[in-house]
Amino acid sequence: MEIASLIDLSRVGGIILKSVTLNPREGNPFPRIWETSCGVLNSVGLENPGVDFLVDNILPRLEGCGCAVFASIAGESEEEYARLAEKLNSLEAILSGIEINVSCPNVKKGGIEFGAYLETVASLVKGVKNYTSIPLFTKLSSAVSDIAKVAVAAVESGSVGLSLINTVPALGIDHTRRKSRLGGVYGGLSGPAIKPVALKCVWECFRATGVPIIGSGGVMNARDAVEFMIAGARAVSVGTALLRDARTAYEIVDELPRVLRESGALSASEIVGTLKT
Ligand code: SIN
């Protein structure tokens, strides 16, 4: 929500909120962020105030903010995901979608563990779908043996779209102390280093499912955004670049028409999934 105080939300297409859990979470021990030579490692551990706080205090403030609002849910069990969906369901006037995060690399229970198994993803998405009519977008990890198969399982179970990809599990080391750079030891890598990984995942999942994909992973400028669209993304989300300067969101929006023209397109919709192979 801090982002709302930094930029005018009506100038972007939408926002995806930080993943929320049933109960408030304090998150992982510090340090939680480490900048690498070409990206950022984080081990936040899903720190958040809990879904009731989101419903009572944050979402109402976003009503009429001028852009699409997506909530994101993360649970430690299938039941928790379903309960989260149930609690958000009454907010369909505010929410354009719910992201089902089954790919956080920084928690001991749930997270990437869930996203690795087709059966778990299928049953979890079906369970969530039973409790909400808000469109579901499942957020997957690249750290699985075949992301396209997981994507198909999510879509066949009721996910209308996908959010690809979460951060890539990674480790940073301080050699002078022989210690991890992060309090949580492992972290998730984001930023330019993971863009080629993300583009491959988006392309594979686009070909396997054809559903709307929100692409993410190293989108730093409008050219990156167009590359994601060519791979099959209908929209892109920006994370790491905003840590440096929240106004990057404006730059991407403003530059998009020019970069689309460089690719021979007049609109974003005509370029989606047009990778020549
Ligand atoms: C975190 O809170 O640790 C990052 C969120 C995520 O990777 O899903």
CSV table of C-alpha atoms and ligand atoms in Angstrom, one decimal:
chain,number,residue,atom,x,y,z
A,1,MET,CA,0.0,0.0,0.0
A,2,GLU,CA,3.0,2.4,0.5
A,3,ILE,CA,3.1,2.5,-3.3
A,4,ALA,CA,-0.2,4.5,-3.3
A,5,SER,CA,1.5,7.3,-1.5
A,6,LEU,CA,4.4,7.4,-4.1
A,7,ILE,CA,2.5,7.2,-7.4
A,8,ASP,CA,-0.9,8.1,-8.9
A,9,LEU,CA,-2.5,4.6,-9.3
A,10,SER,CA,-4.8,5.9,-12.0
A,11,ARG,CA,-1.7,6.1,-14.3
A,12,VAL,CA,-1.1,2.3,-14.2
A,13,GLY,CA,-3.2,-0.6,-15.3
A,14,GLY,CA,-3.4,-2.3,-12.0
A,15,ILE,CA,-1.6,-3.4,-8.8
A,16,ILE,CA,-1.1,-6.7,-7.1
A,17,LEU,CA,-1.0,-6.4,-3.3
A,18,LYS,CA,1.5,-8.2,-1.1
A,19,SER,CA,0.4,-11.8,-0.4
A,20,VAL,CA,-1.9,-12.0,2.6
A,21,THR,CA,-2.3,-14.9,5.1
A,22,LEU,CA,-5.1,-15.9,7.4
A,23,ASN,CA,-3.3,-14.6,10.5
A,24,PRO,CA,-0.7,-11.8,10.7
A,25,ARG,CA,2.9,-12.8,10.0
A,26,GLU,CA,6.0,-11.2,11.4
A,27,GLY,CA,8.1,-12.6,8.6
A,28,ASN,CA,11.7,-13.9,8.5
A,29,PRO,CA,14.7,-12.7,10.6
A,30,PHE,CA,16.7,-9.7,9.3
A,31,PRO,CA,18.5,-9.0,7.0
A,32,ARG,CA,15.8,-9.7,4.4
A,33,ILE,CA,17.1,-8.0,1.3
A,34,TRP,CA,20.5,-8.3,-0.4
A,35,GLU,CA,21.3,-6.6,-3.7
A,36,THR,CA,23.3,-8.8,-6.1
A,37,SER,CA,25.2,-7.7,-9.2
A,38,CYS,CA,22.1,-8.1,-11.4
A,39,GLY,CA,19.1,-8.4,-9.1
A,40,VAL,CA,17.8,-8.5,-5.6
A,41,LEU,CA,17.6,-11.4,-3.1
A,42,ASN,CA,14.7,-11.2,-0.6
A,43,SER,CA,13.7,-13.3,2.3
A,44,VAL,CA,10.7,-11.3,3.6
A,45,GLY,CA,8.8,-14.4,4.7
A,46,LEU,CA,5.4,-13.1,3.8
A,47,GLU,CA,5.3,-10.4,6.5
A,48,ASN,CA,1.7,-9.0,6.4
A,49,PRO,CA,-1.0,-7.8,8.8
A,50,GLY,CA,-3.4,-10.7,8.0
A,51,VAL,CA,-6.5,-10.9,5.9
A,52,ASP,CA,-8.9,-9.3,8.3
A,53,PHE,CA,-6.8,-6.1,8.4
A,54,LEU,CA,-6.6,-6.1,4.6
A,55,VAL,CA,-10.4,-6.4,4.3
A,56,ASP,CA,-11.2,-3.8,7.0
A,57,ASN,CA,-8.4,-1.2,6.5
A,58,ILE,CA,-6.6,-1.5,3.2
A,59,LEU,CA,-9.1,-2.7,0.5
A,60,PRO,CA,-11.7,0.0,1.3
A,61,ARG,CA,-9.1,2.7,0.7
A,62,LEU,CA,-8.5,1.3,-2.7
A,63,GLU,CA,-12.0,1.5,-3.9
A,64,GLY,CA,-12.2,3.9,-6.9
A,65,CYS,CA,-8.3,4.2,-7.0
A,66,GLY,CA,-8.5,4.2,-10.8
A,67,CYS,CA,-6.7,0.9,-11.6
A,68,ALA,CA,-7.4,-2.8,-11.3
A,69,VAL,CA,-6.7,-4.2,-7.8
A,70,PHE,CA,-5.6,-7.8,-7.3
A,71,ALA,CA,-5.3,-9.4,-3.9
A,72,SER,CA,-2.8,-12.2,-3.4
A,73,ILE,CA,-3.3,-15.1,-1.0
A,74,ALA,CA,-0.9,-17.5,0.6
A,75,GLY,CA,-1.8,-20.3,3.1
A,76,GLU,CA,-0.2,-23.1,5.0
A,77,SER,CA,-2.9,-25.6,4.1
A,78,GLU,CA,-5.5,-25.9,1.4
A,79,GLU,CA,-8.2,-25.0,3.9
A,80,GLU,CA,-6.4,-21.7,4.7
A,81,TYR,CA,-6.4,-20.8,1.0
A,82,ALA,CA,-10.1,-21.5,0.8
A,83,ARG,CA,-10.9,-19.5,3.9
A,84,LEU,CA,-8.8,-16.6,2.5
A,85,ALA,CA,-10.9,-16.7,-0.7
A,86,GLU,CA,-14.1,-16.8,1.3
A,87,LYS,CA,-13.1,-13.7,3.3
A,88,LEU,CA,-12.2,-11.8,0.1
A,89,ASN,CA,-15.3,-12.8,-1.8
A,90,SER,CA,-17.5,-10.0,-0.6
A,91,LEU,CA,-15.0,-7.5,-2.0
A,92,GLU,CA,-15.7,-8.2,-5.7
A,93,ALA,CA,-16.6,-4.6,-6.2
A,94,ILE,CA,-13.0,-3.6,-5.4
A,95,LEU,CA,-11.1,-6.7,-6.6
A,96,SER,CA,-10.5,-7.5,-10.2
A,97,GLY,CA,-8.8,-10.8,-9.3
A,98,ILE,CA,-7.2,-12.9,-6.7
A,99,GLU,CA,-3.7,-14.2,-7.1
A,100,ILE,CA,-3.2,-17.6,-5.6
A,101,ASN,CA,0.5,-17.6,-4.5
A,102,VAL,CA,1.7,-21.2,-4.5
A,103,SER,CA,5.3,-20.2,-5.1
A,104,CYS,CA,6.8,-18.2,-2.2
A,105,PRO,CA,10.3,-19.6,-1.6
A,106,ASN,CA,10.7,-18.0,1.8
A,107,VAL,CA,8.2,-19.9,4.1
A,108,LYS,CA,8.6,-23.3,5.8
A,109,LYS,CA,5.0,-24.4,5.3
A,110,GLY,CA,3.1,-24.0,2.0
A,111,GLY,CA,4.5,-21.7,-0.6
A,112,ILE,CA,6.8,-23.3,-3.2
A,113,GLU,CA,6.1,-26.7,-1.6
A,114,PHE,CA,2.5,-26.5,-2.8
A,115,GLY,CA,3.3,-25.2,-6.3
A,116,ALA,CA,5.6,-28.1,-7.0
A,117,TYR,CA,2.9,-30.8,-7.1
A,118,LEU,CA,0.2,-31.0,-9.8
A,119,GLU,CA,-2.3,-32.7,-7.5
A,120,THR,CA,-1.9,-30.2,-4.8
A,121,VAL,CA,-2.2,-27.2,-7.1
A,122,ALA,CA,-5.3,-28.7,-8.7
A,123,SER,CA,-7.1,-29.5,-5.5
A,124,LEU,CA,-6.1,-26.1,-3.9
A,125,VAL,CA,-7.4,-24.1,-6.9
A,126,LYS,CA,-10.6,-26.1,-7.0
A,127,GLY,CA,-11.0,-25.5,-3.2
A,128,VAL,CA,-10.5,-21.7,-3.6
A,129,LYS,CA,-12.9,-21.6,-6.6
A,130,ASN,CA,-15.6,-23.1,-4.4
A,131,TYR,CA,-15.5,-20.0,-2.2
A,132,THR,CA,-15.2,-17.1,-4.6
A,133,SER,CA,-16.5,-15.8,-7.9
A,134,ILE,CA,-13.6,-13.4,-8.3
A,135,PRO,CA,-11.3,-14.4,-11.2
A,136,LEU,CA,-8.3,-16.5,-10.0
A,137,PHE,CA,-4.7,-16.1,-11.2
A,138,THR,CA,-2.3,-18.8,-9.9
A,139,LYS,CA,1.2,-17.6,-9.3
A,140,LEU,CA,3.8,-20.3,-10.1
A,141,SER,CA,7.5,-20.8,-9.6
A,142,SER,CA,10.0,-21.6,-12.2
A,143,ALA,CA,11.6,-24.0,-9.8
A,144,VAL,CA,9.6,-27.0,-10.8
A,145,SER,CA,10.4,-29.8,-13.3
A,146,ASP,CA,7.7,-28.7,-15.8
A,147,ILE,CA,5.9,-25.4,-15.2
A,148,ALA,CA,3.6,-25.9,-18.2
A,149,LYS,CA,2.1,-29.0,-16.6
A,150,VAL,CA,1.5,-27.1,-13.4
A,151,ALA,CA,-0.1,-24.3,-15.3
A,152,VAL,CA,-2.5,-26.7,-17.1
A,153,ALA,CA,-3.4,-28.2,-13.8
A,154,ALA,CA,-4.2,-24.8,-12.4
A,155,VAL,CA,-6.2,-23.7,-15.4
A,156,GLU,CA,-8.2,-27.0,-15.6
A,157,SER,CA,-9.1,-26.5,-11.9
A,158,GLY,CA,-10.5,-23.1,-12.4
A,159,SER,CA,-7.7,-20.5,-12.6
A,160,VAL,CA,-8.7,-18.1,-15.4
A,161,GLY,CA,-5.2,-16.8,-15.7
A,162,LEU,CA,-1.6,-17.2,-14.4
A,163,SER,CA,0.9,-14.9,-12.7
A,164,LEU,CA,4.5,-15.9,-13.8
A,165,ILE,CA,7.0,-16.1,-12.2
A,166,ASN,CA,7.8,-15.8,-8.6
A,167,THR,CA,11.3,-15.2,-7.5
A,168,VAL,CA,13.9,-17.9,-8.1
A,169,PRO,CA,15.2,-19.7,-5.0
A,170,ALA,CA,18.8,-18.5,-4.4
A,171,LEU,CA,21.6,-18.1,-1.8
A,172,GLY,CA,24.0,-15.2,-1.2
A,173,ILE,CA,27.1,-15.6,0.9
A,174,ASP,CA,29.3,-13.2,2.8
A,175,HIS,CA,32.7,-15.0,2.5
A,176,THR,CA,34.3,-13.0,5.4
A,177,ARG,CA,31.8,-14.4,7.9
A,178,ARG,CA,31.0,-17.6,5.9
A,179,LYS,CA,27.4,-16.7,6.5
A,180,SER,CA,24.3,-16.2,4.3
A,181,ARG,CA,23.5,-12.6,3.3
A,182,LEU,CA,20.0,-13.3,4.6
A,183,GLY,CA,18.5,-14.0,8.0
A,184,GLY,CA,16.3,-16.7,6.5
A,185,VAL,CA,19.4,-18.2,4.8
A,186,TYR,CA,17.8,-18.8,1.4
A,187,GLY,CA,15.9,-16.2,-0.5
A,188,GLY,CA,14.2,-15.5,-3.8
A,189,LEU,CA,16.1,-13.8,-6.6
A,190,SER,CA,14.3,-11.1,-8.7
A,191,GLY,CA,15.4,-8.5,-11.2
A,192,PRO,CA,17.2,-8.6,-14.5
A,193,ALA,CA,19.0,-11.8,-13.7
A,194,ILE,CA,15.8,-13.9,-13.9
A,195,LYS,CA,14.2,-12.2,-16.9
A,196,PRO,CA,15.3,-15.0,-19.4
A,197,VAL,CA,14.0,-17.7,-17.0
A,198,ALA,CA,10.7,-15.8,-16.7
A,199,LEU,CA,10.3,-15.3,-20.5
A,200,LYS,CA,10.8,-19.0,-21.1
A,201,CYS,CA,8.2,-19.9,-18.5
A,202,VAL,CA,5.7,-17.4,-19.9
A,203,TRP,CA,6.2,-18.7,-23.4
A,204,GLU,CA,5.8,-22.4,-22.3
A,205,CYS,CA,2.7,-21.7,-20.3
A,206,PHE,CA,1.1,-19.5,-23.0
A,207,ARG,CA,1.5,-22.3,-25.5
A,208,ALA,CA,0.2,-24.9,-23.1
A,209,THR,CA,-2.9,-22.9,-21.8
A,210,GLY,CA,-3.6,-19.8,-23.9
A,211,VAL,CA,-5.0,-18.1,-20.8
A,212,PRO,CA,-4.2,-14.5,-19.8
A,213,ILE,CA,-0.8,-14.3,-18.2
A,214,ILE,CA,0.6,-11.5,-15.9
A,215,GLY,CA,4.4,-11.7,-16.6
A,216,SER,CA,7.0,-10.7,-14.1
A,217,GLY,CA,10.6,-11.2,-13.4
A,218,GLY,CA,13.1,-8.4,-14.3
A,219,VAL,CA,10.7,-6.0,-16.0
A,220,MET,CA,12.8,-2.8,-15.7
A,221,ASN,CA,11.6,-0.8,-18.7
A,222,ALA,CA,9.1,-0.8,-21.6
A,223,ARG,CA,11.3,-3.0,-23.8
A,224,ASP,CA,11.3,-5.7,-21.1
A,225,ALA,CA,7.5,-5.4,-21.0
A,226,VAL,CA,7.1,-5.9,-24.7
A,227,GLU,CA,9.4,-8.9,-24.6
A,228,PHE,CA,7.1,-10.5,-22.0
A,229,MET,CA,4.1,-9.7,-24.2
A,230,ILE,CA,5.8,-11.3,-27.2
A,231,ALA,CA,6.3,-14.4,-25.0
A,232,GLY,CA,2.6,-14.5,-24.2
A,233,ALA,CA,1.9,-12.1,-21.3
A,234,ARG,CA,-1.2,-9.9,-21.5
A,235,ALA,CA,0.1,-7.7,-18.7
A,236,VAL,CA,3.3,-7.3,-16.8
A,237,SER,CA,4.0,-6.6,-13.2
A,238,VAL,CA,6.9,-4.7,-11.9
A,239,GLY,CA,8.6,-5.3,-8.6
A,240,THR,CA,12.3,-4.9,-8.3
A,241,ALA,CA,12.5,-1.8,-10.5
A,242,LEU,CA,10.0,0.0,-8.1
A,243,LEU,CA,12.3,-0.5,-5.2
A,244,ARG,CA,14.7,1.8,-6.9
A,245,ASP,CA,12.2,4.3,-8.2
A,246,ALA,CA,8.4,3.9,-8.0
A,247,ARG,CA,8.1,6.3,-11.0
A,248,THR,CA,9.5,3.6,-13.3
A,249,ALA,CA,5.9,2.5,-13.6
A,250,TYR,CA,5.1,5.7,-15.4
A,251,GLU,CA,8.1,5.4,-17.6
A,252,ILE,CA,7.0,1.9,-18.7
A,253,VAL,CA,3.5,3.0,-19.5
A,254,ASP,CA,4.6,6.2,-21.3
A,255,GLU,CA,7.2,4.4,-23.4
A,256,LEU,CA,5.1,1.4,-24.3
A,257,PRO,CA,3.6,2.8,-27.5
A,258,ARG,CA,7.0,3.7,-28.9
A,259,VAL,CA,8.5,0.3,-28.1
A,260,LEU,CA,5.5,-1.5,-29.5
A,261,ARG,CA,6.0,0.4,-32.8
A,262,GLU,CA,9.6,-0.8,-32.8
A,263,SER,CA,8.2,-4.3,-32.8
A,264,GLY,CA,5.8,-3.5,-35.6
A,265,ALA,CA,2.7,-3.3,-33.5
A,266,LEU,CA,0.2,-0.6,-32.8
A,267,SER,CA,-1.3,-2.1,-29.7
A,268,ALA,CA,-0.3,-4.5,-27.0
A,269,SER,CA,-3.0,-7.0,-27.8
A,270,GLU,CA,-1.8,-7.7,-31.3
A,271,ILE,CA,1.7,-8.7,-30.1
A,272,VAL,CA,0.8,-11.2,-27.3
A,273,GLY,CA,2.3,-14.6,-27.9
A,274,THR,CA,3.7,-13.7,-31.3
A,275,LEU,CA,7.2,-15.1,-30.7
A,276,LYS,CA,8.6,-16.4,-34.0
A,277,THR,CA,10.3,-19.8,-33.5
B,1,SIN,C1,8.2,-13.0,0.7
B,1,SIN,O1,7.4,-12.4,1.4
B,1,SIN,O2,9.1,-13.7,1.2
B,1,SIN,C2,8.2,-12.9,-0.8
B,1,SIN,C3,6.8,-13.2,-1.4
B,1,SIN,C4,6.9,-14.3,-2.4
B,1,SIN,O3,7.9,-14.7,-2.8
B,1,SIN,O4,5.8,-14.8,-2.7
